[in-house]
Short mmCIF file of C-alpha atoms in Angstrom, two decimals:
data_model
loop_
_atom_site.label_atom_id
_atom_site.label_comp_id
_atom_site.label_asym_id
_atom_site.label_seq_id
_atom_site.Cartn_x
_atom_site.Cartn_y
_atom_site.Cartn_z
CA UNK A 1 -17.57 -23.98 6.86
CA UNK A 2 -14.27 -25.84 6.33
CA UNK A 3 -13.19 -28.00 9.14
CA UNK A 4 -9.80 -28.20 10.83
CA UNK A 5 -9.04 -24.59 10.88
CA UNK A 6 -7.42 -22.86 13.91
CA UNK A 7 -8.51 -19.78 15.72
CA UNK A 8 -5.73 -17.16 15.70
CA UNK A 9 -4.27 -16.59 19.06
CA UNK A 10 -5.25 -19.90 20.35
CA UNK A 11 -2.47 -22.08 21.99
CA UNK A 12 -2.56 -24.50 19.10
CA UNK A 13 -1.55 -21.90 16.59
CA UNK A 14 0.59 -19.53 18.57
CA UNK A 15 -0.28 -16.73 16.27
CA UNK A 16 -1.50 -13.25 17.49
CA UNK A 17 -5.23 -12.68 17.51
CA UNK A 18 -6.47 -10.73 14.50
CA UNK A 19 -9.55 -9.04 13.19
CA UNK A 20 -10.60 -8.43 9.54
CA UNK A 21 -12.01 -5.15 8.26
CA UNK A 22 -13.34 -4.96 4.64
CA UNK A 23 -13.97 -1.31 3.51
CA UNK A 24 -16.74 -1.38 1.02
CA UNK A 25 -17.41 1.24 -1.65
CA UNK A 26 -20.08 1.60 -4.35
CA UNK A 27 -19.74 -1.06 -6.94
CA UNK A 28 -17.99 -3.62 -4.68
CA UNK A 29 -21.10 -5.87 -4.77
CA UNK A 30 -19.45 -7.78 -7.67
CA UNK A 31 -16.38 -8.67 -5.57
CA UNK A 32 -17.37 -8.96 -1.88
CA UNK A 33 -18.63 -12.59 -1.92
CA UNK A 34 -15.52 -13.77 -3.73
CA UNK A 35 -13.48 -11.94 -1.19
CA UNK A 36 -15.23 -13.47 1.80
CA UNK A 37 -15.00 -16.92 0.21
CA UNK A 38 -11.27 -16.75 0.07
CA UNK A 39 -11.34 -15.62 3.75
CA UNK A 40 -13.30 -18.72 4.75
CA UNK A 41 -10.74 -20.97 2.91
CA UNK A 42 -7.91 -19.59 5.12
CA UNK A 43 -6.15 -21.92 7.63
CA UNK A 44 -6.86 -19.32 10.44
CA UNK A 45 -10.25 -17.75 11.28
CA UNK A 46 -10.33 -14.17 12.52
CA UNK A 47 -11.86 -13.07 15.76
CA UNK A 48 -14.22 -10.66 14.02
CA UNK A 49 -15.07 -9.76 10.49
CA UNK A 50 -16.29 -6.26 9.95
CA UNK A 51 -17.67 -4.76 6.63
CA UNK A 52 -17.85 -0.95 6.43
CA UNK A 53 -19.97 0.62 3.75
CA UNK A 54 -18.70 4.18 3.45
CA UNK A 55 -20.56 4.87 0.26
CA UNK A 56 -23.13 7.29 1.97
CA UNK A 57 -26.03 7.99 -0.46
CA UNK A 58 -24.47 5.89 -3.17
CA UNK A 59 -24.29 2.73 -1.09
CA UNK A 60 -25.26 -0.58 -3.05
CA UNK A 61 -26.34 -3.98 -1.71
CA UNK A 62 -22.81 -5.15 -0.89
CA UNK A 63 -23.61 -5.47 2.81
CA UNK A 64 -26.78 -7.44 2.15
CA UNK A 65 -24.86 -10.00 -0.03
CA UNK A 66 -22.23 -10.20 2.70
CA UNK A 67 -24.76 -10.83 5.45
CA UNK A 68 -26.56 -13.54 3.29
CA UNK A 69 -23.15 -15.14 2.68
CA UNK A 70 -22.35 -15.15 6.23
CA UNK A 71 -25.71 -16.71 7.30
CA UNK A 72 -25.28 -19.49 4.70
CA UNK A 73 -21.77 -20.38 6.04
CA UNK A 74 -22.00 -19.61 9.74
CA UNK A 75 -19.71 -16.66 9.45
CA UNK A 76 -20.38 -13.94 11.92
CA UNK A 77 -20.16 -10.67 9.87
CA UNK A 78 -20.63 -7.27 11.43
CA UNK A 79 -21.97 -4.87 8.84
CA UNK A 80 -21.72 -1.09 9.32
CA UNK A 81 -23.44 1.36 6.92
CA UNK A 82 -22.90 4.99 7.05
CA UNK A 83 -25.36 7.53 5.85
CA UNK A 84 -22.58 10.02 5.17
CA UNK A 85 -19.09 9.26 3.86
CA UNK A 86 -16.29 9.91 6.28
CA UNK A 87 -13.34 8.43 4.29
CA UNK A 88 -11.03 5.56 4.27
CA UNK A 89 -8.62 7.04 6.85
CA UNK A 90 -11.40 7.67 9.43
CA UNK A 91 -12.71 4.08 8.87
CA UNK A 92 -9.20 2.61 9.42
CA UNK A 93 -8.73 4.76 12.50
CA UNK A 94 -11.99 3.87 14.10
CA UNK A 95 -11.61 0.11 13.36
CA UNK A 96 -8.06 0.13 14.77
CA UNK A 97 -9.22 1.76 17.98
CA UNK A 98 -12.29 -0.44 18.39
CA UNK A 99 -10.39 -3.67 17.69
CA UNK A 100 -9.17 -5.71 20.79
CA UNK A 101 -6.96 -7.94 18.58
CA UNK A 102 -3.21 -7.54 18.19
CA UNK A 103 -3.34 -7.41 14.40
CA UNK A 104 -5.95 -5.78 11.92
CA UNK A 105 -6.02 -7.18 8.46
CA UNK A 106 -7.43 -4.62 5.98
CA UNK A 107 -8.90 -6.62 3.09
CA UNK A 108 -10.00 -4.85 0.04
CA UNK A 109 -13.23 -6.33 -1.38
CA UNK A 110 -11.66 -6.73 -4.86
CA UNK A 111 -8.96 -9.11 -3.39
CA UNK A 112 -8.96 -12.90 -3.25
CA UNK A 113 -6.50 -14.63 -0.90
CA UNK A 114 -4.83 -17.21 -3.27
CA UNK A 115 -2.86 -19.07 -0.75
CA UNK A 116 -4.65 -20.85 2.12
CA UNK A 117 -2.07 -19.77 4.68
CA UNK A 118 -1.82 -16.12 3.55
CA UNK A 119 -3.00 -14.81 7.00
CA UNK A 120 -0.79 -17.42 8.91
CA UNK A 121 2.31 -16.23 6.96
CA UNK A 122 1.59 -12.57 7.57
CA UNK A 123 0.96 -13.10 11.30
CA UNK A 124 4.27 -15.03 11.63
CA UNK A 125 6.29 -11.83 10.76
CA UNK A 126 4.82 -10.02 13.82
CA UNK A 127 7.11 -12.05 16.11
CA UNK A 128 9.51 -9.29 15.33
CA UNK A 129 8.53 -6.21 17.31
CA UNK A 130 10.01 -3.99 14.59
CA UNK A 131 7.40 -5.04 11.91
CA UNK A 132 4.53 -2.63 11.77
CA UNK A 133 2.67 -4.23 8.82
CA UNK A 134 2.97 -7.14 6.45
CA UNK A 135 1.59 -8.07 3.05
CA UNK A 136 2.00 -10.90 0.60
CA UNK A 137 2.78 -10.73 -3.06
CA UNK A 138 0.13 -9.37 -5.33
CA UNK A 139 -0.96 -10.74 -8.71
CA UNK A 140 -3.92 -9.95 -11.06
CA UNK A 141 -7.21 -11.58 -10.49
CA UNK A 142 -8.23 -13.17 -13.76
CA UNK A 143 -11.65 -14.45 -14.79
CA UNK A 144 -10.39 -18.04 -14.32
CA UNK A 145 -9.47 -17.30 -10.72
CA UNK A 146 -13.05 -15.96 -10.06
CA UNK A 147 -14.49 -19.12 -11.68
CA UNK A 148 -12.51 -21.34 -9.32
CA UNK A 149 -13.75 -19.39 -6.33
CA UNK A 150 -17.32 -19.81 -7.59
CA UNK A 151 -16.87 -23.61 -7.64
CA UNK A 152 -15.78 -23.67 -3.96
CA UNK A 153 -17.92 -25.14 -1.20
CA UNK A 154 -18.65 -21.83 0.64
CA UNK A 155 -19.71 -20.08 -2.49
CA UNK A 156 -21.89 -22.95 -3.69
CA UNK A 157 -23.46 -23.10 -0.32
CA UNK A 158 -24.41 -19.38 -0.64
CA UNK A 159 -25.93 -19.67 -4.10
CA UNK A 160 -27.65 -22.93 -3.50
CA UNK A 161 -29.37 -24.32 -6.60
CA UNK A 162 -29.56 -20.90 -8.28
CA UNK A 163 -27.36 -20.23 -11.31
CA UNK A 164 -24.76 -17.43 -10.72
CA UNK A 165 -24.49 -14.75 -13.34
CA UNK A 166 -21.14 -12.94 -13.00
CA UNK A 167 -21.75 -9.24 -13.19
CA UNK A 168 -18.15 -8.78 -14.49
CA UNK A 169 -18.79 -10.81 -17.58
CA UNK A 170 -17.31 -9.01 -20.58
CA UNK A 171 -19.78 -6.98 -22.77
CA UNK A 172 -18.28 -7.19 -26.24
CA UNK A 173 -14.86 -7.03 -27.70
CA UNK A 174 -14.11 -3.39 -26.69
CA UNK A 175 -14.90 -4.19 -23.04
CA UNK A 176 -12.76 -7.30 -23.21
CA UNK A 177 -9.82 -5.38 -24.68
CA UNK A 178 -10.14 -2.63 -22.07
CA UNK A 179 -10.02 -5.14 -19.27
CA UNK A 180 -7.05 -6.90 -20.73
CA UNK A 181 -5.20 -3.65 -21.00
CA UNK A 182 -6.05 -2.72 -17.48
CA UNK A 183 -4.84 -6.09 -16.19
CA UNK A 184 -1.57 -5.71 -18.02
CA UNK A 185 -1.12 -2.22 -16.49
CA UNK A 186 -1.81 -3.63 -13.08
CA UNK A 187 0.64 -6.46 -13.53
CA UNK A 188 3.32 -3.97 -14.61
CA UNK A 189 2.65 -1.77 -11.57
CA UNK A 190 3.08 -4.84 -9.29
CA UNK A 191 6.17 -5.85 -11.11
CA UNK A 192 7.60 -2.30 -10.69
CA UNK A 193 6.71 -2.24 -7.03
CA UNK A 194 7.47 -5.74 -5.84
CA UNK A 195 10.16 -6.54 -8.40
CA UNK A 196 12.25 -3.25 -8.07
CA UNK A 197 11.19 -1.02 -5.22
CA UNK A 198 10.71 -3.80 -2.70
CA UNK A 199 14.12 -5.33 -3.46
CA UNK A 200 15.84 -1.96 -2.94
CA UNK A 201 14.10 -1.50 0.32
CA UNK A 202 14.77 -5.12 1.50
CA UNK A 203 18.52 -4.79 0.81
CA UNK A 204 18.87 -1.40 2.51
CA UNK A 205 16.71 -1.73 5.52
CA UNK A 206 15.13 -5.18 5.58
CA UNK A 207 11.64 -3.88 4.63
CA UNK A 208 9.62 -2.33 1.78
CA UNK A 209 8.81 1.24 1.09
CA UNK A 210 5.01 0.82 0.55
CA UNK A 211 2.72 -1.91 1.68
CA UNK A 212 0.33 -2.76 -1.22
CA UNK A 213 -1.48 -5.74 -2.44
CA UNK A 214 -5.09 -5.51 -1.37
CA UNK A 215 -4.60 -7.44 1.93
CA UNK A 216 -2.37 -5.72 4.45
CA UNK A 217 -2.03 -6.72 8.05
CA UNK A 218 -1.19 -3.92 10.64
CA UNK A 219 -0.05 -4.15 14.21
CA UNK A 220 -2.93 -2.49 16.00
CA UNK A 221 -0.93 -0.81 18.67
CA UNK A 222 1.42 0.83 16.24
CA UNK A 223 -1.52 1.92 14.09
CA UNK A 224 -3.38 3.51 16.97
CA UNK A 225 -0.28 5.31 18.12
CA UNK A 226 0.20 6.66 14.49
CA UNK A 227 -3.36 8.10 14.50
CA UNK A 228 -2.97 9.47 18.08
CA UNK A 229 0.09 11.42 16.89
CA UNK A 230 -1.33 12.64 13.60
CA UNK A 231 -4.90 13.25 14.55
CA UNK A 232 -4.33 16.56 16.46
CA UNK A 233 -2.63 18.13 13.60
CA UNK A 234 -4.00 16.58 10.34
CA UNK A 235 -7.28 15.13 11.63
CA UNK A 236 -8.41 12.51 9.12
CA UNK A 237 -6.46 14.05 6.18
CA UNK A 238 -3.54 11.85 5.21
CA UNK A 239 -3.27 13.12 1.76
CA UNK A 240 -4.35 11.91 -1.69
CA UNK A 241 -2.98 8.50 -1.05
CA UNK A 242 -3.08 7.67 2.66
CA UNK A 243 -0.79 4.60 2.15
CA UNK A 244 2.16 6.82 1.49
CA UNK A 245 1.65 8.86 4.74
CA UNK A 246 1.14 5.72 6.78
CA UNK A 247 4.33 4.19 5.32
CA UNK A 248 6.36 7.31 5.88
CA UNK A 249 4.97 7.59 9.53
CA UNK A 250 5.99 3.96 10.29
CA UNK A 251 9.42 4.53 8.86
CA UNK A 252 9.98 7.77 10.77
CA UNK A 253 9.34 5.65 13.99
CA UNK A 254 11.85 3.03 12.85
CA UNK A 255 9.23 0.43 12.18
CA UNK A 256 9.43 -1.82 9.10
CA UNK A 257 7.02 -3.11 6.58
CA UNK A 258 7.65 -6.52 5.14
CA UNK A 259 6.61 -8.43 2.04
CA UNK A 260 5.73 -12.09 2.57
CA UNK A 261 6.97 -13.90 -0.45
CA UNK A 262 5.22 -17.16 0.18
CA UNK A 263 1.75 -15.54 0.44
CA UNK A 264 -0.16 -14.31 -2.59
CA UNK A 265 -3.28 -12.21 -2.99
CA UNK A 266 -5.09 -11.68 -6.28
CA UNK A 267 -6.30 -8.14 -7.00
CA UNK A 268 -9.14 -7.17 -9.32
CA UNK A 269 -7.84 -4.67 -11.97
CA UNK A 270 -9.65 -1.24 -11.87
CA UNK A 271 -11.70 0.00 -14.92
CA UNK A 272 -9.41 1.48 -17.47
CA UNK A 273 -10.97 4.95 -17.17
CA UNK A 274 -10.00 5.03 -13.37
CA UNK A 275 -6.22 4.76 -14.10
CA UNK A 276 -5.65 8.54 -14.63
CA UNK A 277 -7.17 9.47 -11.30
CA UNK A 278 -5.46 6.63 -9.51
CA UNK A 279 -2.05 7.64 -10.87
CA UNK A 280 -2.69 11.24 -10.01
CA UNK A 281 -3.65 10.42 -6.38
CA UNK A 282 -0.57 8.14 -6.06
CA UNK A 283 1.72 10.76 -7.28
CA UNK A 284 0.18 13.59 -5.19
CA UNK A 285 0.15 11.50 -2.14
CA UNK A 286 3.90 10.59 -2.55
CA UNK A 287 4.78 14.37 -2.76
CA UNK A 288 2.64 15.22 0.24
CA UNK A 289 4.02 12.48 2.38
CA UNK A 290 7.59 13.51 1.48
CA UNK A 291 6.83 17.10 2.58
CA UNK A 292 5.07 16.11 5.76
CA UNK A 293 7.88 13.70 6.83
CA UNK A 294 10.83 15.54 5.36
CA UNK A 295 13.20 14.46 8.24
CA UNK A 296 12.89 10.94 6.93
CA UNK A 297 13.97 11.99 3.40
CA UNK A 298 16.89 13.92 4.91
CA UNK A 299 18.27 10.65 6.23
CA UNK A 300 21.11 10.33 3.64
CA UNK A 301 22.62 13.51 4.94
CA UNK A 302 22.31 12.39 8.50
CA UNK A 303 23.72 8.96 7.75
CA UNK A 304 26.74 10.67 5.86
CA UNK A 305 27.33 12.84 8.87
CA UNK A 306 27.25 9.69 11.10
CA UNK A 307 29.66 7.90 8.85
CA UNK A 308 32.07 10.88 9.02
CA UNK A 309 31.89 10.92 12.75
CA UNK A 310 32.74 7.21 12.94
CA UNK A 311 35.58 7.73 10.59
CA UNK A 312 36.98 10.60 12.57
CA UNK A 313 36.62 8.57 15.80
CA UNK A 314 38.47 5.55 14.35
CA UNK A 315 41.26 7.71 12.91
CA UNK A 316 43.37 6.02 10.21
CA UNK A 317 41.30 2.83 10.41
CA UNK A 318 38.43 4.46 8.45
CA UNK A 319 34.79 4.48 8.97
CA UNK A 320 32.14 2.10 7.77
CA UNK A 321 28.45 2.24 6.85
CA UNK A 322 25.73 0.56 8.94
CA UNK A 323 25.00 -2.98 7.87
CA UNK A 324 21.57 -4.39 7.22
CA UNK A 325 21.44 -6.37 10.52
CA UNK A 326 22.43 -3.25 12.38
CA UNK A 327 19.73 -1.34 10.68
CA UNK A 328 17.12 -3.78 11.90
CA UNK A 329 18.38 -3.46 15.46
CA UNK A 330 18.33 0.31 15.55
CA UNK A 331 16.16 1.90 18.27
CA UNK A 332 12.73 3.12 17.65
CA UNK A 333 11.46 6.70 17.88
CA UNK A 334 11.15 9.84 15.77
CA UNK A 335 14.11 11.51 17.60
CA UNK A 336 16.49 8.81 16.27
CA UNK A 337 15.30 9.60 12.78
CA UNK A 338 15.88 13.30 13.14
CA UNK A 339 19.31 12.83 14.73
CA UNK A 340 20.63 9.86 12.84
CA UNK A 341 18.30 9.19 9.97
CA UNK A 342 17.06 5.80 8.63
CA UNK A 343 18.43 3.89 5.66
CA UNK A 344 14.82 3.63 4.09
CA UNK A 345 14.90 7.40 3.84
CA UNK A 346 17.57 7.17 1.21
CA UNK A 347 15.50 4.79 -0.85
CA UNK A 348 12.52 7.07 -0.55
CA UNK A 349 14.60 10.15 -1.46
CA UNK A 350 16.13 8.29 -4.53
CA UNK A 351 12.56 7.39 -5.78
CA UNK A 352 11.33 10.95 -5.29
CA UNK A 353 14.36 12.43 -6.98
CA UNK A 354 14.35 10.15 -10.01
CA UNK A 355 10.67 10.73 -10.50
CA UNK A 356 10.70 14.42 -10.02
CA UNK A 357 13.95 14.86 -12.08
CA UNK A 358 12.62 12.79 -14.95
CA UNK A 359 9.33 14.79 -15.04
CA UNK A 360 11.07 18.26 -14.86
CA UNK A 361 13.63 17.22 -17.57
CA UNK A 362 10.83 16.04 -19.90
CA UNK A 363 8.99 19.41 -19.45
CA UNK A 364 12.21 21.42 -20.01
CA UNK A 365 13.00 19.52 -23.19
CA UNK A 366 9.43 19.85 -24.43
CA UNK A 367 9.06 23.61 -23.72
CA UNK A 368 12.41 24.34 -25.42
CA UNK A 369 11.43 22.38 -28.55
CA UNK A 370 14.21 19.77 -28.20
CA UNK A 371 11.83 16.84 -29.44
CA UNK A 372 14.69 14.67 -30.59
CA UNK A 373 16.18 14.85 -27.10
CA UNK A 374 12.87 14.20 -25.49
CA UNK A 375 12.21 11.17 -27.77
CA UNK A 376 15.73 9.84 -26.86
CA UNK A 377 14.85 10.16 -23.24
CA UNK A 378 11.67 8.28 -23.66
CA UNK A 379 13.44 5.47 -25.58
CA UNK A 380 16.08 5.17 -22.88
CA UNK A 381 13.43 5.00 -20.11
CA UNK A 382 11.41 2.42 -22.03
CA UNK A 383 14.43 0.24 -22.82
CA UNK A 384 15.75 0.41 -19.25
CA UNK A 385 12.36 -0.66 -17.81
CA UNK A 386 11.93 -3.42 -20.39
CA UNK A 387 15.24 -4.85 -19.66
CA UNK A 388 15.59 -4.41 -15.86
CA UNK A 389 12.22 -5.81 -14.81
CA UNK A 390 12.28 -9.07 -16.83
CA UNK A 391 15.91 -9.64 -15.49
CA UNK A 392 14.37 -9.47 -11.94
CA UNK A 393 11.50 -11.79 -12.78
CA UNK A 394 11.51 -15.54 -13.05
CA UNK A 395 12.31 -17.33 -16.29
CA UNK A 396 8.74 -18.19 -17.15
CA UNK A 397 7.60 -14.61 -16.39
CA UNK A 398 10.22 -12.62 -18.26
CA UNK A 399 8.29 -12.47 -21.58
CA UNK A 400 5.11 -11.34 -19.97
CA UNK A 401 6.95 -8.89 -17.82
CA UNK A 402 8.53 -7.15 -20.93
CA UNK A 403 5.30 -7.11 -22.75
CA UNK A 404 3.58 -5.49 -19.65
CA UNK A 405 6.37 -2.89 -19.47
CA UNK A 406 5.92 -1.97 -23.06
CA UNK A 407 2.14 -1.74 -22.80
CA UNK A 408 2.32 0.33 -19.63
CA UNK A 409 4.59 3.01 -21.31
CA UNK A 410 1.69 5.51 -21.63
CA UNK A 411 0.82 5.04 -17.91
CA UNK A 412 4.46 5.70 -16.73
CA UNK A 413 4.91 8.69 -18.95
CA UNK A 414 1.53 10.01 -17.86
CA UNK A 415 2.91 10.03 -14.34
CA UNK A 416 6.15 11.59 -15.47
CA UNK A 417 4.42 14.45 -17.28
CA UNK A 418 2.13 15.04 -14.26
CA UNK A 419 5.00 15.52 -11.79
CA UNK A 420 5.39 19.31 -12.27
CA UNK A 421 1.56 19.66 -12.29
CA UNK A 422 1.39 17.72 -9.00
CA UNK A 423 4.20 19.79 -7.48
CA UNK A 424 2.35 23.00 -8.46
CA UNK A 425 -0.89 21.51 -7.01
CA UNK A 426 0.84 20.67 -3.76
CA UNK A 427 2.59 24.07 -3.37
CA UNK A 428 -0.66 25.95 -4.21
CA UNK A 429 -2.50 23.78 -1.54
CA UNK A 430 0.15 24.52 0.97
CA UNK A 431 0.17 28.21 0.54
CA UNK A 432 -3.60 28.84 -0.10
CA UNK A 433 -4.60 26.47 2.65
CA UNK A 434 -1.83 27.42 5.02
CA UNK A 435 -0.98 23.85 5.38
CA UNK A 436 2.57 24.45 6.78
CA UNK A 437 0.98 24.19 10.26
CA UNK A 438 1.61 20.53 10.72
CA UNK A 439 5.48 20.92 10.07
CA UNK A 440 5.68 23.91 12.37
CA UNK A 441 3.94 22.00 15.20
CA UNK A 442 6.15 19.00 14.49
CA UNK A 443 9.26 21.18 14.80
CA UNK A 444 8.07 22.74 18.05
CA UNK A 445 7.29 19.45 19.50
CA UNK A 446 10.73 18.15 18.42
CA UNK A 447 12.41 21.18 20.06
CA UNK A 448 10.44 20.59 23.33
CA UNK A 449 11.59 16.93 23.25
CA UNK A 450 15.30 17.87 22.96
#
């Protein structure tokens, strides 16, 4: 194992103690060793590394490879294999409650930490008590990155003198083209999230709207509190995309999620055939989280009323909106969100309104037979994305960003077209499953709190 590394939480590092959990699913055997190799090359070592195989009957030999890698490198790896699948949310909840560390790093097996101080940079943000989770920048994991990991000392120590055959080696021109397109789509999604949405969130509230990137560090105490509040009502169901519900829950309490610009994680692109199901889950999860945490999305109206009260109190001097520094210093608690609102709620509402409005408008134009107007709308959207995102990127990345935006046009418009379908699916689920129960309980609890 590499020498000179520091134990997190020790007096020499001054960082909070942290554990690492790697949720493993069927098919992750091709990534897990690369992921653990990058973890060993970090400047800080975790107190505990836990791999949880939640594949049930479809489990592969990912845990066996991880255990062999740990023995070869002196890394203590705790492997948990479940006979029945309980889901990602239940796994995260159990590990957050079992961990005695201050921070829990959720590391996806298809992620490689590209900067040796990724964990250290994320832990540094937790000096601010308002930070609930932190994640670095995300980039696409290319075959060349995997090759560099395979040449590192921990990886070579694991394979010994045996040759390593990469299970992700392309199988013909069609497979190579599909992987290239999937990588371009993933790069565009990251540009759209980190380049645009994150900047809007950072300027309005000093945080981001959704923590993504394959390696997210959570403050354990806040995560346990979240599950303690949600579990009596929702159980282990946090919607189709649990990350949205977690982000909305943190924002409702007044906590922030931050993006660490100097840290970078490389993410393995999913198979091209999985993109439709991933996009559907992301969209449905966004709508579900907006419904469950609707007081957060009502924040712009609360903030407007607050501005009017200030203006009335100051008389002719006029009111003013809350500055970014004042937003960061606002008190925690759901009650503050219900009474005063949060600035991040405005950004979340804007994203939902633009997405839903574009989708509904496209359906209206299509059903009314106004194909020229629909084509014009599509051209305006493509031109706007292809111009805005490159302007936000660096000079060397502008050309690639524009190409990725054009290639990902079918993906974006697939999401746009699916908006009414996702709305219908959510409403049907709410009525048929009588899923309004959570909001009624939340309102009753809020009324008792007042």
